[in-house]
């Protein structure tokens, strides 16, 4: 039996946010560490162009530098105009192969690989990371608003450079996940507490993206299925993403 008969939908086209996907094959976000000192490298572009040539209909990149505090050298800077020409070349190399290119919006928060102080670590609250023991700076409400604005402005820059959308990474124990989970979010303001409070950061980010980018700009969301610890997100709560879908659309 050929693949078309086994999986009749897999290679069939699909429309997402008004954009045509040639099939249902999506390349999930994969950190390549090919960014060089915050710059797009030719290797990074070629890596994604090859996967587009290979048949993927949509690629999500690794996390990009979408706010000024994200200074890791392998993160490509998007929060200013340094890389505009290279970001256009990157989008063109992939989109010209009939493949949609999405940038991942992510911040590790307290979730670090290296133990120690990590002065750029921000979080829902100042609780130590379970693995690295990093204690993040608890974001104030003003800092949350600035972060949302930085991410949305960076997304708009990407759209101007020809990118099809972004994916918000709210899994893998990173910042958005830390806000979502009662395990790591002990805030007592409007960004903590019940499900509406813990999902507020993401709902406001989606609203900001919708306000700054056009309706055909794809906004994806990667969510955790379970935290695997008592007092965290379990499968029942993970199956209730409705409060996020209610974010106002521009
Ligand atoms: C080498 C490697 C790097 C990854 N980098 C990222 C990343 O930067 N961001 C992310 O959200 N997921 C990352 N992932 C996770 C994948 O996107 C995906 O969620 C995971 O591999 C599970 O999917 P799979 O079962 O199809 O492999 C990475 C996975 C691997 C193996």
CSV table of C-alpha atoms and ligand atoms in Angstrom, one decimal:
chain,number,residue,atom,x,y,z
A,1,UNK,CA,0.0,0.0,0.0
A,2,UNK,CA,1.4,3.5,-0.8
A,3,UNK,CA,1.4,6.4,1.6
A,4,UNK,CA,-1.6,8.1,0.0
A,5,UNK,CA,-3.8,5.1,0.7
A,6,UNK,CA,-2.5,4.6,4.2
A,7,UNK,CA,-2.8,8.2,5.2
A,8,UNK,CA,-5.2,9.9,2.8
A,9,UNK,CA,-5.1,13.3,4.6
A,10,UNK,CA,-1.3,13.5,5.2
A,11,UNK,CA,-0.4,14.8,1.8
A,12,UNK,CA,-3.6,16.7,1.1
A,13,UNK,CA,-3.5,20.5,1.2
A,14,UNK,CA,-4.9,22.5,4.1
A,15,UNK,CA,-5.8,26.1,4.7
A,16,UNK,CA,-4.5,27.7,8.0
A,17,UNK,CA,-5.4,31.3,8.8
A,18,UNK,CA,-6.1,31.8,5.1
A,19,UNK,CA,-2.6,30.5,4.1
A,20,UNK,CA,-2.3,27.4,2.0
A,21,UNK,CA,-0.3,24.4,3.4
A,22,UNK,CA,0.6,21.9,0.7
A,23,UNK,CA,0.3,19.0,3.1
A,24,UNK,CA,0.0,18.2,6.9
A,25,UNK,CA,3.7,17.8,7.5
A,26,UNK,CA,5.0,20.2,10.1
A,27,UNK,CA,8.6,20.5,11.2
A,28,UNK,CA,8.5,21.1,15.0
A,29,UNK,CA,10.8,23.6,16.6
A,30,UNK,CA,14.3,22.3,16.9
A,31,UNK,CA,17.2,24.2,18.4
A,32,UNK,CA,20.1,24.2,16.0
A,33,UNK,CA,22.5,26.6,17.8
A,34,UNK,CA,23.4,27.9,14.3
A,35,UNK,CA,22.7,31.5,15.1
A,36,UNK,CA,26.1,33.4,15.4
A,37,UNK,CA,26.4,36.2,17.9
A,38,UNK,CA,22.7,37.1,17.5
A,39,UNK,CA,23.1,37.0,13.7
A,40,UNK,CA,21.4,34.8,11.0
A,41,UNK,CA,24.1,32.5,9.6
A,42,UNK,CA,24.0,31.0,6.0
A,43,UNK,CA,24.0,27.6,7.6
A,44,UNK,CA,20.8,28.4,9.5
A,45,UNK,CA,19.1,29.5,6.3
A,46,UNK,CA,20.3,26.4,4.4
A,47,UNK,CA,19.2,24.1,7.2
A,48,UNK,CA,15.6,25.4,6.9
A,49,UNK,CA,15.6,25.6,3.1
A,50,UNK,CA,16.7,21.9,2.9
A,51,UNK,CA,13.8,20.9,5.1
A,52,UNK,CA,11.4,23.0,3.0
A,53,UNK,CA,12.8,21.3,-0.2
A,54,UNK,CA,12.3,18.0,1.6
A,55,UNK,CA,8.5,18.4,1.7
A,56,UNK,CA,7.5,20.0,5.0
A,57,UNK,CA,4.5,22.4,4.6
A,58,UNK,CA,5.3,24.4,7.7
A,59,UNK,CA,8.5,24.9,9.8
A,60,UNK,CA,8.7,26.3,13.3
A,61,UNK,CA,12.2,27.7,14.0
A,62,UNK,CA,14.0,27.5,17.3
A,63,UNK,CA,13.3,30.4,19.7
A,64,UNK,CA,14.5,33.7,18.4
A,65,UNK,CA,15.6,36.8,20.4
A,66,UNK,CA,12.4,38.7,20.5
A,67,UNK,CA,13.1,40.8,23.6
A,68,UNK,CA,16.3,42.7,24.5
A,69,UNK,CA,17.0,40.7,27.7
A,70,UNK,CA,17.3,37.5,25.5
A,71,UNK,CA,21.1,37.8,25.0
A,72,UNK,CA,22.1,34.1,24.3
A,73,UNK,CA,24.5,34.4,21.3
A,74,UNK,CA,22.8,31.6,19.3
A,75,UNK,CA,19.5,33.4,19.4
A,76,UNK,CA,18.9,35.5,16.3
A,77,UNK,CA,18.0,39.1,17.2
A,78,UNK,CA,14.6,40.1,16.1
A,79,UNK,CA,13.9,42.9,18.6
A,80,UNK,CA,15.8,45.5,16.5
A,81,UNK,CA,16.5,46.1,12.8
A,82,UNK,CA,20.0,44.5,12.9
A,83,UNK,CA,19.0,41.4,11.0
A,84,UNK,CA,16.2,42.6,8.8
A,85,UNK,CA,17.9,41.8,5.4
A,86,UNK,CA,18.9,38.3,6.6
A,87,UNK,CA,15.5,37.6,8.1
A,88,UNK,CA,14.1,38.4,4.6
A,89,UNK,CA,16.5,36.1,3.0
A,90,UNK,CA,15.6,33.3,5.5
A,91,UNK,CA,11.9,33.7,4.9
A,92,UNK,CA,12.4,33.8,1.1
A,93,UNK,CA,14.5,30.7,1.1
A,94,UNK,CA,11.8,28.7,2.8
A,95,UNK,CA,8.6,30.4,1.5
A,96,UNK,CA,9.8,30.1,-2.1
A,97,UNK,CA,9.7,26.3,-1.6
A,98,UNK,CA,6.0,26.6,-0.8
A,99,UNK,CA,6.6,26.1,2.9
A,100,UNK,CA,5.3,28.5,5.6
A,101,UNK,CA,8.0,29.7,8.1
A,102,UNK,CA,7.0,30.4,11.7
A,103,UNK,CA,9.3,31.8,14.4
A,104,UNK,CA,9.1,30.4,17.9
A,105,UNK,CA,8.4,32.9,20.7
A,106,UNK,CA,9.9,31.6,23.9
A,107,UNK,CA,11.7,32.6,27.0
A,108,UNK,CA,13.3,30.0,29.2
A,109,UNK,CA,12.3,31.8,32.4
A,110,UNK,CA,13.9,30.0,35.3
A,111,UNK,CA,14.3,26.9,33.2
A,112,UNK,CA,18.1,26.9,32.6
A,113,UNK,CA,20.7,24.3,31.8
A,114,UNK,CA,23.5,26.0,33.7
A,115,UNK,CA,23.3,26.3,37.5
A,116,UNK,CA,24.2,29.6,39.0
A,117,UNK,CA,22.8,33.1,39.1
A,118,UNK,CA,21.6,33.6,35.5
A,119,UNK,CA,20.9,37.4,35.9
A,120,UNK,CA,18.6,37.5,32.8
A,121,UNK,CA,16.2,34.9,34.2
A,122,UNK,CA,12.7,36.2,34.7
A,123,UNK,CA,9.7,34.2,36.0
A,124,UNK,CA,6.2,34.1,37.3
A,125,UNK,CA,7.7,34.2,40.8
A,126,UNK,CA,11.0,33.9,42.5
A,127,UNK,CA,10.9,30.1,43.0
A,128,UNK,CA,14.0,28.0,42.2
A,129,UNK,CA,14.0,25.9,39.0
A,130,UNK,CA,13.7,22.2,39.8
A,131,UNK,CA,16.9,21.3,37.8
A,132,UNK,CA,19.3,24.3,37.8
A,133,UNK,CA,18.1,26.0,41.0
A,134,UNK,CA,18.0,29.3,39.1
A,135,UNK,CA,15.9,31.8,41.0
A,136,UNK,CA,14.4,34.2,38.5
A,137,UNK,CA,13.4,37.8,39.0
A,138,UNK,CA,9.6,37.8,39.4
A,139,UNK,CA,8.2,39.9,36.6
A,140,UNK,CA,6.2,43.0,37.7
A,141,UNK,CA,3.0,43.9,35.9
A,142,UNK,CA,4.8,46.7,34.0
A,143,UNK,CA,7.5,44.3,33.0
A,144,UNK,CA,4.9,41.8,31.8
A,145,UNK,CA,3.3,44.5,29.6
A,146,UNK,CA,6.7,45.5,28.2
A,147,UNK,CA,7.5,41.8,27.4
A,148,UNK,CA,4.2,41.3,25.6
A,149,UNK,CA,4.9,44.5,23.6
A,150,UNK,CA,8.5,43.4,22.7
A,151,UNK,CA,7.2,40.1,21.5
A,152,UNK,CA,4.4,41.6,19.5
A,153,UNK,CA,6.7,44.2,17.9
A,154,UNK,CA,9.2,41.5,17.0
A,155,UNK,CA,6.4,39.5,15.4
A,156,UNK,CA,5.4,42.5,13.3
A,157,UNK,CA,9.0,42.9,12.2
A,158,UNK,CA,9.0,39.2,11.1
A,159,UNK,CA,5.8,39.7,9.2
A,160,UNK,CA,7.3,42.7,7.4
A,161,UNK,CA,10.3,40.4,6.5
A,162,UNK,CA,7.9,37.8,4.8
A,163,UNK,CA,7.4,35.3,7.7
A,164,UNK,CA,4.1,33.5,7.9
A,165,UNK,CA,3.6,33.5,11.6
A,166,UNK,CA,4.9,32.6,15.1
A,167,UNK,CA,4.5,29.8,17.5
A,168,UNK,CA,4.2,30.6,21.2
A,169,UNK,CA,6.0,27.9,23.1
A,170,UNK,CA,4.2,27.3,26.4
A,171,UNK,CA,5.6,23.9,27.1
A,172,UNK,CA,8.9,22.3,28.2
A,173,UNK,CA,8.9,24.1,31.6
A,174,UNK,CA,9.7,27.5,30.1
A,175,UNK,CA,8.3,31.0,31.0
A,176,UNK,CA,4.8,30.7,29.5
A,177,UNK,CA,4.5,27.2,31.0
A,178,UNK,CA,5.7,28.6,34.3
A,179,UNK,CA,2.8,31.1,34.3
A,180,UNK,CA,0.3,28.4,33.2
A,181,UNK,CA,1.1,25.9,35.9
A,182,UNK,CA,0.0,26.2,39.6
A,183,UNK,CA,3.3,24.3,40.3
A,184,UNK,CA,5.4,27.3,39.4
A,185,UNK,CA,2.9,30.2,39.5
A,186,UNK,CA,2.2,31.3,43.0
A,187,UNK,CA,1.3,34.9,42.1
A,188,UNK,CA,-1.5,36.6,43.9
A,189,UNK,CA,-2.2,39.3,41.3
A,190,UNK,CA,-4.3,39.0,38.0
A,191,UNK,CA,-1.6,36.8,36.4
A,192,UNK,CA,-1.9,34.0,38.9
A,193,UNK,CA,-4.5,32.0,40.8
A,194,UNK,CA,-7.3,30.4,38.8
A,195,UNK,CA,-7.1,29.2,35.2
A,196,UNK,CA,-8.2,32.7,33.9
A,197,UNK,CA,-5.3,34.3,35.9
A,198,UNK,CA,-2.7,31.8,34.9
A,199,UNK,CA,-3.6,31.9,31.2
A,200,UNK,CA,-3.8,35.8,31.2
A,201,UNK,CA,-0.2,36.3,30.0
A,202,UNK,CA,-0.7,34.2,26.9
A,203,UNK,CA,-4.2,35.5,26.2
A,204,UNK,CA,-2.8,39.1,26.3
A,205,UNK,CA,0.1,38.1,24.1
A,206,UNK,CA,-2.3,36.6,21.5
A,207,UNK,CA,-4.4,39.8,21.6
A,208,UNK,CA,-1.3,41.9,21.1
A,209,UNK,CA,-0.1,39.8,18.2
A,210,UNK,CA,-3.6,40.0,16.7
A,211,UNK,CA,-3.6,43.8,17.1
A,212,UNK,CA,-0.2,44.3,15.4
A,213,UNK,CA,-0.1,41.6,12.8
A,214,UNK,CA,-2.7,40.9,10.1
A,215,UNK,CA,-5.3,38.2,10.4
A,216,UNK,CA,-3.5,35.9,8.0
A,217,UNK,CA,-0.4,35.9,10.3
A,218,UNK,CA,-0.4,32.4,11.8
A,219,UNK,CA,-0.3,32.3,15.7
A,220,UNK,CA,0.4,28.8,17.0
A,221,UNK,CA,0.5,27.7,20.6
A,222,UNK,CA,2.5,24.8,22.0
A,223,UNK,CA,0.8,23.6,25.2
A,224,UNK,CA,1.9,21.0,27.9
A,225,UNK,CA,-0.2,17.8,28.2
A,226,UNK,CA,0.7,17.2,31.8
A,227,UNK,CA,3.3,18.4,34.3
A,228,UNK,CA,3.7,14.9,35.8
A,229,UNK,CA,3.8,16.3,39.3
A,230,UNK,CA,1.1,16.6,41.9
A,231,UNK,CA,-0.1,20.2,42.1
A,232,UNK,CA,0.8,20.9,38.4
A,233,UNK,CA,-1.2,20.9,35.2
A,234,UNK,CA,-2.8,17.5,34.7
A,235,UNK,CA,-4.5,16.1,31.6
A,236,UNK,CA,-8.0,17.4,32.6
A,237,UNK,CA,-6.8,21.0,32.9
A,238,UNK,CA,-4.6,20.7,29.8
A,239,UNK,CA,-7.8,19.8,27.9
A,240,UNK,CA,-9.3,23.2,28.7
A,241,UNK,CA,-7.6,25.7,26.4
A,242,UNK,CA,-10.9,27.6,25.8
A,243,UNK,CA,-9.9,30.6,27.9
A,244,UNK,CA,-7.0,31.2,25.5
A,245,UNK,CA,-9.1,31.0,22.4
A,246,UNK,CA,-11.3,33.7,23.8
A,247,UNK,CA,-8.5,36.4,23.4
A,248,UNK,CA,-10.0,39.4,21.5
A,249,UNK,CA,-9.2,39.6,17.8
A,250,UNK,CA,-8.3,42.8,16.1
B,1,LIG,C1,17.4,18.3,19.3
B,1,LIG,C2,16.0,18.9,19.7
B,1,LIG,C3,15.9,20.2,19.9
B,1,LIG,C4,14.6,20.8,20.2
B,1,LIG,N1,14.5,22.1,20.3
B,1,LIG,C5,13.2,22.6,20.7
B,1,LIG,C6,13.0,24.0,20.8
B,1,LIG,O1,14.0,24.8,20.6
B,1,LIG,N2,11.8,24.5,21.1
B,1,LIG,C7,10.7,23.6,21.3
B,1,LIG,O2,9.6,24.1,21.6
B,1,LIG,N3,10.9,22.3,21.2
B,1,LIG,C8,12.1,21.8,20.9
B,1,LIG,N4,12.2,20.4,20.7
B,1,LIG,C9,11.1,19.6,20.9
B,1,LIG,C10,10.4,19.3,19.6
B,1,LIG,O3,9.8,20.4,19.0
B,1,LIG,C11,9.2,18.3,19.9
B,1,LIG,O4,8.3,18.9,20.7
B,1,LIG,C12,9.7,17.0,20.5
B,1,LIG,O5,10.8,16.5,19.8
B,1,LIG,C13,8.5,16.0,20.5
B,1,LIG,O6,8.1,15.6,19.3
B,1,LIG,P1,8.6,14.2,18.6
B,1,LIG,O7,8.0,13.2,19.5
B,1,LIG,O8,8.0,14.3,17.2
B,1,LIG,O9,10.1,14.2,18.6
B,1,LIG,C14,13.5,19.9,20.4
B,1,LIG,C15,13.7,18.5,20.2
B,1,LIG,C16,14.9,18.0,19.9
B,1,LIG,C17,15.0,16.5,19.7
